[in-house]
Short mmCIF file of C-alpha atoms in Angstrom, two decimals:
data_model
loop_
_atom_site.label_atom_id
_atom_site.label_comp_id
_atom_site.label_asym_id
_atom_site.label_seq_id
_atom_site.Cartn_x
_atom_site.Cartn_y
_atom_site.Cartn_z
CA MET A 1 -27.07 3.27 26.85
CA ALA A 2 -26.64 6.81 28.12
CA ALA A 3 -29.53 9.13 27.45
CA SER A 4 -27.15 11.99 26.63
CA ILE A 5 -23.54 11.65 25.51
CA GLY A 6 -21.04 14.48 25.80
CA ASN A 7 -17.73 13.27 27.21
CA PHE A 8 -15.11 12.83 24.49
CA GLU A 9 -12.00 13.54 26.60
CA ARG A 10 -9.98 10.51 25.52
CA SER A 11 -11.06 10.91 21.88
CA ASN A 12 -9.92 14.53 21.90
CA GLN A 13 -6.54 13.59 23.33
CA LEU A 14 -6.07 10.95 20.63
CA ARG A 15 -7.19 13.37 17.90
CA GLU A 16 -4.31 15.71 18.64
CA LEU A 17 -1.79 12.87 18.50
CA ALA A 18 -3.40 11.32 15.41
CA HIS A 19 -3.14 14.54 13.39
CA ARG A 20 0.56 14.77 14.23
CA LEU A 21 1.23 11.22 13.07
CA ILE A 22 -1.31 10.54 10.30
CA PRO A 23 -2.21 12.88 7.41
CA GLY A 24 -5.84 13.76 8.03
CA GLY A 25 -5.81 11.94 11.36
CA ALA A 26 -7.31 8.77 9.85
CA HIS A 27 -6.55 6.21 7.15
CA THR A 28 -9.88 6.60 5.37
CA TYR A 29 -11.15 9.99 4.23
CA ALA A 30 -14.76 9.13 5.08
CA LYS A 31 -13.69 8.55 8.70
CA GLY A 32 -11.88 11.89 9.03
CA ASP A 33 -12.67 14.62 11.55
CA ASP A 34 -13.87 16.91 8.75
CA GLN A 35 -16.76 14.49 8.16
CA TYR A 36 -18.17 14.72 11.69
CA PRO A 37 -19.25 17.33 14.22
CA VAL A 38 -16.86 18.62 16.87
CA LEU A 39 -19.06 16.87 19.43
CA SER A 40 -18.51 13.33 18.18
CA PRO A 41 -16.55 10.20 19.07
CA GLY A 42 -13.11 10.40 17.53
CA PHE A 43 -12.14 6.76 17.97
CA ILE A 44 -14.04 3.50 18.36
CA ALA A 45 -12.77 0.96 20.89
CA LYS A 46 -14.99 -2.03 20.09
CA GLY A 47 -18.11 -3.18 18.33
CA LEU A 48 -20.57 -6.00 18.85
CA GLY A 49 -23.50 -6.61 16.54
CA SER A 50 -25.15 -3.28 15.78
CA HIS A 51 -23.51 -1.40 18.67
CA VAL A 52 -20.11 0.26 19.09
CA TRP A 53 -18.31 1.82 22.06
CA ASP A 54 -15.91 4.73 21.77
CA VAL A 55 -12.67 5.13 23.71
CA ASP A 56 -14.52 7.17 26.37
CA GLY A 57 -16.96 4.32 26.99
CA ASN A 58 -19.95 5.89 25.21
CA GLU A 59 -22.22 3.33 23.54
CA TYR A 60 -23.99 3.88 20.20
CA ILE A 61 -26.35 2.10 17.87
CA GLU A 62 -24.27 2.32 14.71
CA TYR A 63 -25.38 2.76 11.10
CA GLY A 64 -22.16 3.35 9.17
CA MET A 65 -21.19 -0.32 9.59
CA GLY A 66 -17.59 0.18 8.53
CA ASN A 67 -18.56 2.22 5.45
CA ARG A 68 -20.99 -0.58 4.55
CA ALA A 69 -18.35 -3.32 4.94
CA VAL A 70 -20.06 -5.00 7.90
CA GLY A 71 -23.29 -6.52 6.66
CA LEU A 72 -23.85 -9.10 9.37
CA GLY A 73 -22.78 -7.11 12.42
CA HIS A 74 -19.57 -6.31 14.25
CA ALA A 75 -17.56 -9.31 15.53
CA TYR A 76 -20.14 -11.72 14.11
CA PRO A 77 -19.32 -14.94 16.00
CA SER A 78 -19.29 -17.55 13.21
CA VAL A 79 -17.24 -15.29 10.94
CA VAL A 80 -14.73 -14.47 13.67
CA ASP A 81 -14.48 -18.16 14.61
CA ALA A 82 -13.79 -19.17 11.01
CA ALA A 83 -11.08 -16.53 10.68
CA MET A 84 -9.47 -17.50 13.99
CA ARG A 85 -9.36 -21.20 13.12
CA ARG A 86 -7.53 -20.45 9.87
CA LEU A 87 -5.26 -17.88 11.46
CA GLN A 88 -3.93 -20.47 13.87
CA LEU A 89 -2.63 -22.43 10.86
CA GLY A 90 -0.75 -19.44 9.42
CA CYS A 91 -2.08 -16.77 7.13
CA ASN A 92 0.41 -16.32 4.28
CA PHE A 93 2.63 -18.85 2.52
CA THR A 94 5.09 -19.17 -0.36
CA ARG A 95 2.58 -21.08 -2.51
CA PRO A 96 -1.22 -20.75 -2.68
CA ALA A 97 -3.28 -22.17 0.16
CA ASP A 98 -6.05 -24.66 -0.54
CA ILE A 99 -8.62 -22.24 0.88
CA GLU A 100 -8.04 -19.98 -2.14
CA VAL A 101 -9.72 -22.59 -4.34
CA GLU A 102 -12.52 -23.15 -1.84
CA CYS A 103 -13.21 -19.43 -1.59
CA ALA A 104 -13.24 -19.04 -5.37
CA GLN A 105 -15.71 -21.92 -5.67
CA THR A 106 -17.94 -20.43 -2.98
CA PHE A 107 -17.85 -17.01 -4.61
CA LEU A 108 -18.75 -18.36 -8.05
CA GLU A 109 -21.61 -20.38 -6.53
CA THR A 110 -22.90 -17.12 -5.05
CA VAL A 111 -22.27 -14.73 -7.95
CA THR A 112 -23.42 -17.07 -10.68
CA SER A 113 -22.97 -14.67 -13.60
CA ALA A 114 -19.17 -14.72 -13.15
CA GLU A 115 -16.89 -17.46 -14.48
CA MET A 116 -13.56 -16.63 -12.84
CA VAL A 117 -12.53 -14.60 -9.80
CA LYS A 118 -9.36 -13.16 -8.33
CA PHE A 119 -9.17 -11.90 -4.75
CA CYS A 120 -7.45 -8.81 -3.45
CA LYS A 121 -7.70 -6.56 -0.39
CA ASP A 122 -9.82 -3.50 -1.19
CA GLY A 123 -12.18 -2.01 -3.70
CA SER A 124 -9.59 0.17 -5.40
CA ASP A 125 -7.48 -2.89 -6.24
CA ALA A 126 -10.45 -4.61 -7.83
CA THR A 127 -11.79 -1.69 -9.87
CA SER A 128 -8.34 -0.66 -11.06
CA GLY A 129 -7.64 -4.26 -12.02
CA ALA A 130 -10.86 -4.27 -14.03
CA VAL A 131 -9.85 -1.06 -15.80
CA ARG A 132 -6.41 -2.42 -16.67
CA LEU A 133 -7.94 -5.64 -17.95
CA ALA A 134 -10.40 -3.70 -20.12
CA ARG A 135 -7.60 -1.61 -21.59
CA ALA A 136 -5.57 -4.72 -22.35
CA ALA A 137 -8.53 -6.57 -23.87
CA THR A 138 -9.53 -3.69 -26.12
CA GLY A 139 -6.20 -2.00 -26.83
CA ARG A 140 -7.82 1.32 -25.90
CA ASP A 141 -6.95 3.90 -23.27
CA MET A 142 -10.07 5.88 -22.31
CA ILE A 143 -12.35 5.06 -19.38
CA ALA A 144 -15.98 6.17 -19.16
CA ARG A 145 -17.21 6.31 -15.58
CA CYS A 146 -20.57 7.27 -14.17
CA GLY A 147 -20.26 10.86 -12.97
CA ASP A 148 -23.25 10.46 -10.63
CA HIS A 149 -21.50 7.81 -8.56
CA PRO A 150 -19.13 9.24 -5.97
CA PHE A 151 -16.21 6.83 -5.65
CA PHE A 152 -14.52 4.06 -7.59
CA SER A 153 -10.82 3.96 -6.68
CA THR A 154 -7.92 5.75 -5.05
CA ASP A 155 -5.93 5.29 -8.25
CA ASP A 156 -5.12 7.98 -10.80
CA TRP A 157 -7.65 6.96 -13.43
CA PHE A 158 -10.48 7.94 -11.06
CA ILE A 159 -9.02 10.53 -8.67
CA GLY A 160 -7.80 12.51 -11.67
CA ASP A 161 -11.45 13.02 -12.61
CA THR A 162 -12.34 14.60 -9.23
CA GLU A 163 -11.79 17.97 -7.59
CA MET A 164 -9.05 16.40 -5.48
CA ASN A 165 -6.72 15.68 -8.40
CA ALA A 166 -3.47 17.21 -7.15
CA GLY A 167 -0.57 14.97 -8.08
CA ILE A 168 -2.31 13.36 -11.06
CA PRO A 169 -0.70 14.09 -14.48
CA GLU A 170 -2.97 16.06 -16.77
CA ALA A 171 -2.48 13.46 -19.50
CA VAL A 172 -3.97 10.84 -17.18
CA GLN A 173 -6.84 13.13 -16.18
CA ARG A 174 -7.90 13.47 -19.82
CA LEU A 175 -8.31 9.71 -20.21
CA THR A 176 -11.36 9.48 -17.93
CA ILE A 177 -14.67 10.87 -19.13
CA ASP A 178 -18.12 10.98 -17.52
CA PHE A 179 -21.63 9.88 -18.38
CA GLN A 180 -24.86 10.14 -16.38
CA TYR A 181 -26.78 7.32 -14.77
CA ASN A 182 -30.10 6.53 -16.46
CA SER A 183 -29.13 8.66 -19.46
CA ILE A 184 -28.41 6.37 -22.38
CA GLU A 185 -28.04 9.50 -24.51
CA SER A 186 -24.99 10.56 -22.47
CA VAL A 187 -23.42 7.12 -23.02
CA ARG A 188 -24.13 7.23 -26.74
CA ALA A 189 -22.66 10.72 -26.96
CA LEU A 190 -19.35 9.54 -25.53
CA PHE A 191 -19.02 6.75 -28.07
CA ASP A 192 -19.87 9.20 -30.84
CA ARG A 193 -17.33 11.74 -29.55
CA PHE A 194 -14.50 9.25 -28.99
CA PRO A 195 -14.94 6.49 -31.59
CA GLY A 196 -12.60 3.55 -31.08
CA ARG A 197 -11.06 5.11 -27.93
CA ILE A 198 -13.20 3.91 -25.01
CA ALA A 199 -12.05 0.70 -23.30
CA CYS A 200 -14.94 0.36 -20.87
CA LEU A 201 -17.87 1.82 -18.98
CA ILE A 202 -17.71 1.47 -15.20
CA LEU A 203 -20.66 2.23 -12.94
CA GLU A 204 -22.61 1.01 -9.95
CA ALA A 205 -25.73 -0.88 -10.89
CA SER A 206 -27.68 1.48 -8.63
CA ARG A 207 -27.15 4.08 -5.92
CA GLY A 208 -30.70 3.51 -4.70
CA ASP A 209 -32.90 4.35 -7.65
CA ASP A 210 -33.61 1.51 -10.05
CA PRO A 211 -32.36 1.74 -13.64
CA GLU A 212 -34.97 3.26 -15.93
CA ASN A 213 -35.91 2.28 -19.48
CA ASN A 214 -33.67 -0.80 -19.38
CA PHE A 215 -30.66 1.48 -18.87
CA LEU A 216 -28.15 -1.14 -17.73
CA HIS A 217 -28.90 -3.48 -20.60
CA GLU A 218 -28.93 -0.66 -23.13
CA ALA A 219 -25.58 0.63 -21.85
CA ARG A 220 -24.06 -2.84 -22.01
CA ASP A 221 -25.32 -3.32 -25.54
CA LEU A 222 -23.86 0.04 -26.57
CA CYS A 223 -20.52 -1.04 -25.11
CA HIS A 224 -20.51 -4.27 -27.05
CA ARG A 225 -21.54 -2.64 -30.31
CA ASN A 226 -18.64 -0.23 -29.87
CA GLY A 227 -16.06 -2.80 -28.77
CA ALA A 228 -15.91 -1.76 -25.09
CA LEU A 229 -16.34 -3.73 -21.87
CA PHE A 230 -19.17 -3.22 -19.40
CA ILE A 231 -18.02 -3.19 -15.74
CA LEU A 232 -20.21 -3.10 -12.64
CA ASP A 233 -18.85 -1.87 -9.33
CA GLU A 234 -20.71 -3.98 -6.75
CA MET A 235 -18.82 -2.81 -3.66
CA ILE A 236 -22.05 -1.54 -2.10
CA THR A 237 -24.80 -3.33 -4.00
CA GLY A 238 -23.17 -6.75 -3.67
CA PHE A 239 -24.59 -8.57 -0.63
CA ARG A 240 -27.22 -5.86 -0.10
CA TRP A 241 -29.45 -5.74 -3.18
CA HIS A 242 -29.19 -9.52 -3.57
CA ARG A 243 -26.79 -12.17 -2.33
CA GLY A 244 -25.66 -12.57 -5.95
CA GLY A 245 -25.26 -8.83 -6.36
CA ALA A 246 -27.33 -6.22 -8.12
CA GLN A 247 -26.41 -7.94 -11.38
CA GLN A 248 -28.55 -10.89 -10.35
CA PHE A 249 -31.27 -8.63 -8.98
CA TYR A 250 -31.47 -6.71 -12.29
CA ARG A 251 -30.70 -9.78 -14.43
CA ILE A 252 -27.72 -8.20 -16.16
CA GLU A 253 -24.47 -10.01 -16.95
CA PRO A 254 -21.51 -7.64 -16.94
CA ASP A 255 -18.21 -8.45 -18.59
CA LEU A 256 -16.43 -7.75 -15.30
CA SER A 257 -17.62 -6.90 -11.81
CA CYS A 258 -15.97 -5.87 -8.56
CA PHE A 259 -17.02 -6.91 -5.05
CA GLY A 260 -15.76 -6.04 -1.59
CA LYS A 261 -17.01 -4.45 1.62
CA ALA A 262 -19.62 -6.90 2.94
CA LEU A 263 -17.92 -9.85 1.20
CA GLY A 264 -15.87 -10.55 4.35
CA ASN A 265 -18.05 -8.79 6.94
CA GLY A 266 -15.32 -6.27 7.63
CA PHE A 267 -12.30 -8.46 6.96
CA SER A 268 -10.05 -7.17 4.21
CA VAL A 269 -11.03 -9.02 1.06
CA SER A 270 -12.33 -7.92 -2.32
CA ALA A 271 -12.83 -9.60 -5.67
CA LEU A 272 -12.53 -8.98 -9.37
CA ALA A 273 -14.79 -11.38 -11.22
CA GLY A 274 -16.02 -11.80 -14.76
CA LYS A 275 -16.16 -13.66 -18.01
CA ARG A 276 -13.44 -16.19 -18.68
CA GLU A 277 -12.47 -14.67 -22.03
CA TYR A 278 -11.31 -11.51 -20.25
CA MET A 279 -10.17 -12.85 -16.89
CA LYS A 280 -7.88 -15.44 -18.50
CA LEU A 281 -5.76 -12.60 -19.92
CA GLY A 282 -4.29 -12.33 -16.43
CA GLY A 283 -3.49 -16.05 -16.35
CA LEU A 284 -0.97 -18.53 -17.73
CA GLU A 285 -2.92 -20.35 -20.45
CA GLN A 286 -3.30 -17.84 -23.26
CA THR A 287 -0.50 -17.71 -25.86
CA ASP A 288 -1.97 -15.45 -28.51
CA SER A 289 -2.00 -12.15 -26.57
CA PRO A 290 0.31 -10.25 -24.22
CA ARG A 291 0.20 -11.16 -20.55
CA VAL A 292 -1.72 -8.79 -18.27
CA PHE A 293 -0.19 -8.05 -14.87
CA LEU A 294 -3.61 -8.27 -13.33
CA LEU A 295 -3.59 -8.48 -9.53
CA SER A 296 -0.58 -9.60 -7.54
CA THR A 297 -0.85 -8.70 -3.88
CA THR A 298 1.29 -10.19 -1.13
CA HIS A 299 -1.67 -10.12 1.22
CA GLY A 300 -4.45 -10.60 -1.31
CA ALA A 301 -5.27 -14.17 -0.31
CA GLU A 302 -4.58 -14.15 3.42
CA THR A 303 -6.19 -17.32 4.62
CA HIS A 304 -8.10 -15.91 7.59
CA CYS A 305 -9.73 -13.25 5.40
CA LEU A 306 -10.79 -15.86 2.85
CA ALA A 307 -12.15 -18.00 5.68
CA ALA A 308 -14.17 -15.01 6.84
CA ALA A 309 -15.44 -14.50 3.29
CA ILE A 310 -16.52 -18.16 2.98
CA ALA A 311 -18.32 -18.03 6.32
CA THR A 312 -20.00 -14.77 5.34
CA MET A 313 -21.15 -16.07 1.97
CA ARG A 314 -22.55 -19.24 3.54
CA ILE A 315 -24.65 -17.15 5.91
CA TYR A 316 -26.01 -15.12 3.00
CA GLN A 317 -26.76 -18.36 1.15
CA ASN A 318 -28.55 -20.03 4.05
CA GLU A 319 -30.14 -17.30 6.15
CA PRO A 320 -32.58 -14.44 5.39
CA VAL A 321 -29.96 -11.70 5.64
CA ILE A 322 -31.14 -9.71 2.63
CA GLU A 323 -34.77 -9.86 3.74
CA HIS A 324 -33.79 -8.57 7.18
CA LEU A 325 -31.85 -5.65 5.69
CA TYR A 326 -34.86 -4.63 3.61
CA ASN A 327 -37.30 -5.03 6.50
CA GLN A 328 -35.29 -3.05 9.04
CA GLY A 329 -34.40 -0.39 6.52
CA GLN A 330 -38.04 0.07 5.60
CA ALA A 331 -39.01 0.31 9.28
CA LEU A 332 -36.39 3.03 9.71
CA ARG A 333 -37.61 4.90 6.64
CA ASP A 334 -41.23 4.80 7.82
CA GLY A 335 -40.36 5.85 11.38
CA ILE A 336 -38.22 8.76 10.23
CA ALA A 337 -40.93 9.96 7.86
CA GLN A 338 -43.48 9.90 10.68
CA ALA A 339 -41.15 11.75 13.06
CA ALA A 340 -40.31 14.36 10.44
CA ALA A 341 -44.00 14.89 9.72
CA ARG A 342 -44.71 15.45 13.42
CA HIS A 343 -42.15 18.24 13.47
CA GLY A 344 -43.26 19.69 10.15
CA LEU A 345 -39.93 18.69 8.60
CA GLY A 346 -41.04 16.22 5.94
CA ALA A 347 -39.62 18.48 3.23
CA PHE A 348 -36.30 18.99 5.05
CA VAL A 349 -35.17 15.61 6.41
CA GLN A 350 -35.78 12.42 4.47
CA ALA A 351 -34.40 8.89 4.38
CA THR A 352 -33.38 8.20 0.79
CA GLY A 353 -32.16 5.26 -1.25
CA ARG A 354 -32.99 1.59 -1.21
CA ALA A 355 -34.31 0.23 2.09
CA CYS A 356 -31.32 -2.11 2.46
CA CYS A 357 -28.87 0.78 2.04
CA LEU A 358 -30.37 4.07 3.20
CA THR A 359 -28.85 7.48 3.56
CA TYR A 360 -30.57 10.77 4.32
CA THR A 361 -30.89 14.35 3.12
CA THR A 362 -30.73 17.46 5.30
CA LEU A 363 -32.00 20.68 3.74
CA ASP A 364 -31.80 24.29 4.88
CA GLN A 365 -34.48 27.00 4.95
CA ASP A 366 -34.19 27.46 1.19
CA GLY A 367 -34.50 23.76 0.41
CA GLY A 368 -30.82 23.38 -0.45
CA ARG A 369 -28.56 20.58 0.74
CA SER A 370 -26.73 21.81 3.81
CA GLN A 371 -23.54 20.55 5.44
CA ALA A 372 -24.31 22.69 8.47
CA PHE A 373 -27.70 21.06 9.02
CA ARG A 374 -26.24 17.62 8.31
CA THR A 375 -23.62 18.28 10.98
CA LEU A 376 -26.27 19.49 13.43
CA PHE A 377 -28.35 16.37 12.78
CA LEU A 378 -25.30 14.16 13.42
CA GLN A 379 -24.43 16.14 16.55
CA GLU A 380 -27.89 15.73 18.03
CA THR A 381 -28.28 12.03 17.19
CA ILE A 382 -24.82 11.32 18.61
CA LYS A 383 -25.89 13.03 21.84
CA ARG A 384 -28.79 10.57 21.95
CA GLY A 385 -26.67 7.45 21.43
CA VAL A 386 -26.90 6.91 17.67
CA LEU A 387 -23.93 7.12 15.28
CA MET A 388 -25.41 7.49 11.81
CA PRO A 389 -23.31 8.98 9.01
CA SER A 390 -25.73 6.96 6.91
CA LEU A 391 -28.65 4.66 7.75
CA VAL A 392 -27.07 1.36 6.75
CA VAL A 393 -28.53 -1.55 8.68
CA SER A 394 -26.96 -4.93 9.38
CA TYR A 395 -28.30 -8.41 10.09
CA THR A 396 -27.99 -7.66 13.82
CA HIS A 397 -30.03 -4.45 13.89
CA SER A 398 -32.98 -5.43 16.04
CA ASN A 399 -36.49 -4.04 16.29
CA GLU A 400 -35.45 -2.42 19.56
CA ASP A 401 -32.48 -0.77 17.83
CA VAL A 402 -34.76 0.68 15.18
CA ALA A 403 -37.28 1.93 17.75
CA ARG A 404 -34.57 3.60 19.85
CA THR A 405 -33.05 5.13 16.74
CA ILE A 406 -36.38 6.66 15.72
CA ASP A 407 -36.75 8.09 19.24
CA ALA A 408 -33.28 9.64 19.00
CA ILE A 409 -34.05 11.08 15.58
CA ASP A 410 -37.32 12.47 16.91
CA GLY A 411 -35.39 14.34 19.60
CA ALA A 412 -32.81 15.60 17.11
CA LEU A 413 -35.55 16.87 14.83
CA GLY A 414 -36.85 19.08 17.62
CA VAL A 415 -33.50 20.88 17.62
CA TYR A 416 -33.46 20.92 13.80
CA ARG A 417 -36.84 22.68 13.83
CA GLN A 418 -35.50 25.37 16.16
CA ALA A 419 -32.37 25.79 14.02
CA LEU A 420 -34.50 26.42 10.94
CA GLU A 421 -36.36 29.12 12.83
CA ASN A 422 -33.47 30.73 14.72
CA GLY A 423 -30.36 29.92 12.69
CA VAL A 424 -28.23 26.78 12.66
CA ASP A 425 -25.20 28.61 14.09
CA ASN A 426 -27.07 29.02 17.37
CA TYR A 427 -27.25 25.24 17.85
CA LEU A 428 -24.22 23.78 16.10
CA VAL A 429 -21.09 23.50 18.23
CA GLY A 430 -18.06 24.31 16.07
CA ARG A 431 -17.64 24.15 12.31
CA PRO A 432 -19.83 22.19 9.89
CA SER A 433 -18.53 19.06 8.22
CA GLU A 434 -17.14 19.13 4.68
CA VAL A 435 -17.55 17.11 1.50
CA VAL A 436 -14.64 14.73 0.90
CA PHE A 437 -13.83 15.75 -2.66
CA ARG A 438 -12.81 19.42 -2.48
CA ARG A 439 -9.82 21.03 -4.13
CA PHE A 440 -8.82 23.07 -1.08
CA ASN A 441 -9.47 22.91 2.63
CA THR A 442 -11.78 25.87 3.22
CA ARG A 443 -10.25 26.18 6.65
CA ALA A 444 -7.70 24.28 8.65
CA VAL A 445 -9.21 22.16 11.41
CA PRO A 446 -7.28 23.32 14.47
CA VAL A 447 -6.83 20.41 16.81
CA ARG A 448 -7.29 22.77 19.76
CA GLU A 449 -10.88 23.18 18.56
CA LEU A 450 -11.29 19.55 19.54
CA GLU A 451 -10.15 19.97 23.14
CA PRO A 452 -12.51 18.81 25.91
CA ALA A 453 -13.47 22.44 26.67
CA ALA A 454 -15.39 22.45 23.40
CA ASN A 455 -17.77 19.88 24.84
CA GLY A 456 -19.52 22.40 27.10
#
């Protein structure tokens, strides 16, 4: 791995073309150029285990892991082999494939609090399916979502409740209301304010901090007393907190739950699961209630993706994946804390969250969260061969990876210290990154800013 990385010539050429062809230059907002420094890889060519290589041949230890979708490691051999074997038999047919039943059985063996499951392709499909099912089951139209949790769906019911709500009818925006995590009072207040209107609560079981004062169970009980469904979004917590999801870790049975990301180790598969009494409303057996058009996706049960999911779940069942994620995450947290202390930056840069799913904070001179300092930190760790929009480890992150990452962070912190003393603008090349959910672009990102000359 190169000690210092600075050549992004091919990436910069592709950036200019990408922005002409693709709105935002990428198909996922979190992967967009506005989320990264100017001095960063624009495009990844390949990945293996915990490492990726960009189109210019630069190698990185990687900690985004496909926005947390790759829990085992990139191109994990047994998962790829399972997908390839199925793909050679065809991936999409006129009638269901037998692997759909096998995958459902494997999922329900793994997530034991669910009774039925339906597969789809991404998290938005699953969460929006859960919301529709809750509305049908209750005959109500309002959705209460946790305002502390950043993302649930690309669909109107959620995006209408964000700053980036252009194109969402105002009538739809008014149907989603917010409560706060670990505040049972805020949940109770919504039921008091909108009696008989709320179809469901949807939240993540945790973003890192554990629920306090029995919050999850209290919120579920409030839902049931008020005739609403309790939905857990397990896109991130599933296959990280526990192989059976955070619901098994916290011993809470939701009415519905949504899984994805690490379920297929990067292959496109997600799941809506839950209690039979609700899930069957999207089936063919009930005759006493209207049919729910639940999930019907042409590609939702592609056989190679389900094969990848089965192989992935078997590994989680039989190997110490979760333990490894916790161990390596804790080693990272400890090493970063020690490095920050050496530079006198313990109050400015911290690894946060659960060890199996870390992120980090970057504060400015006044102790406020800073996009400029976050961008500088990314810039300097990228230079040192680490790509870390977060600190999410995989099963293939080795002890050597962790040690080299801490060394890279130690070097980046030296620059961070100087930037606190002399001004971040003197060390950051180009503009700072932005938050995803913003009503306006504060400035256009001129593609010419990304030309190779900017690498100097």
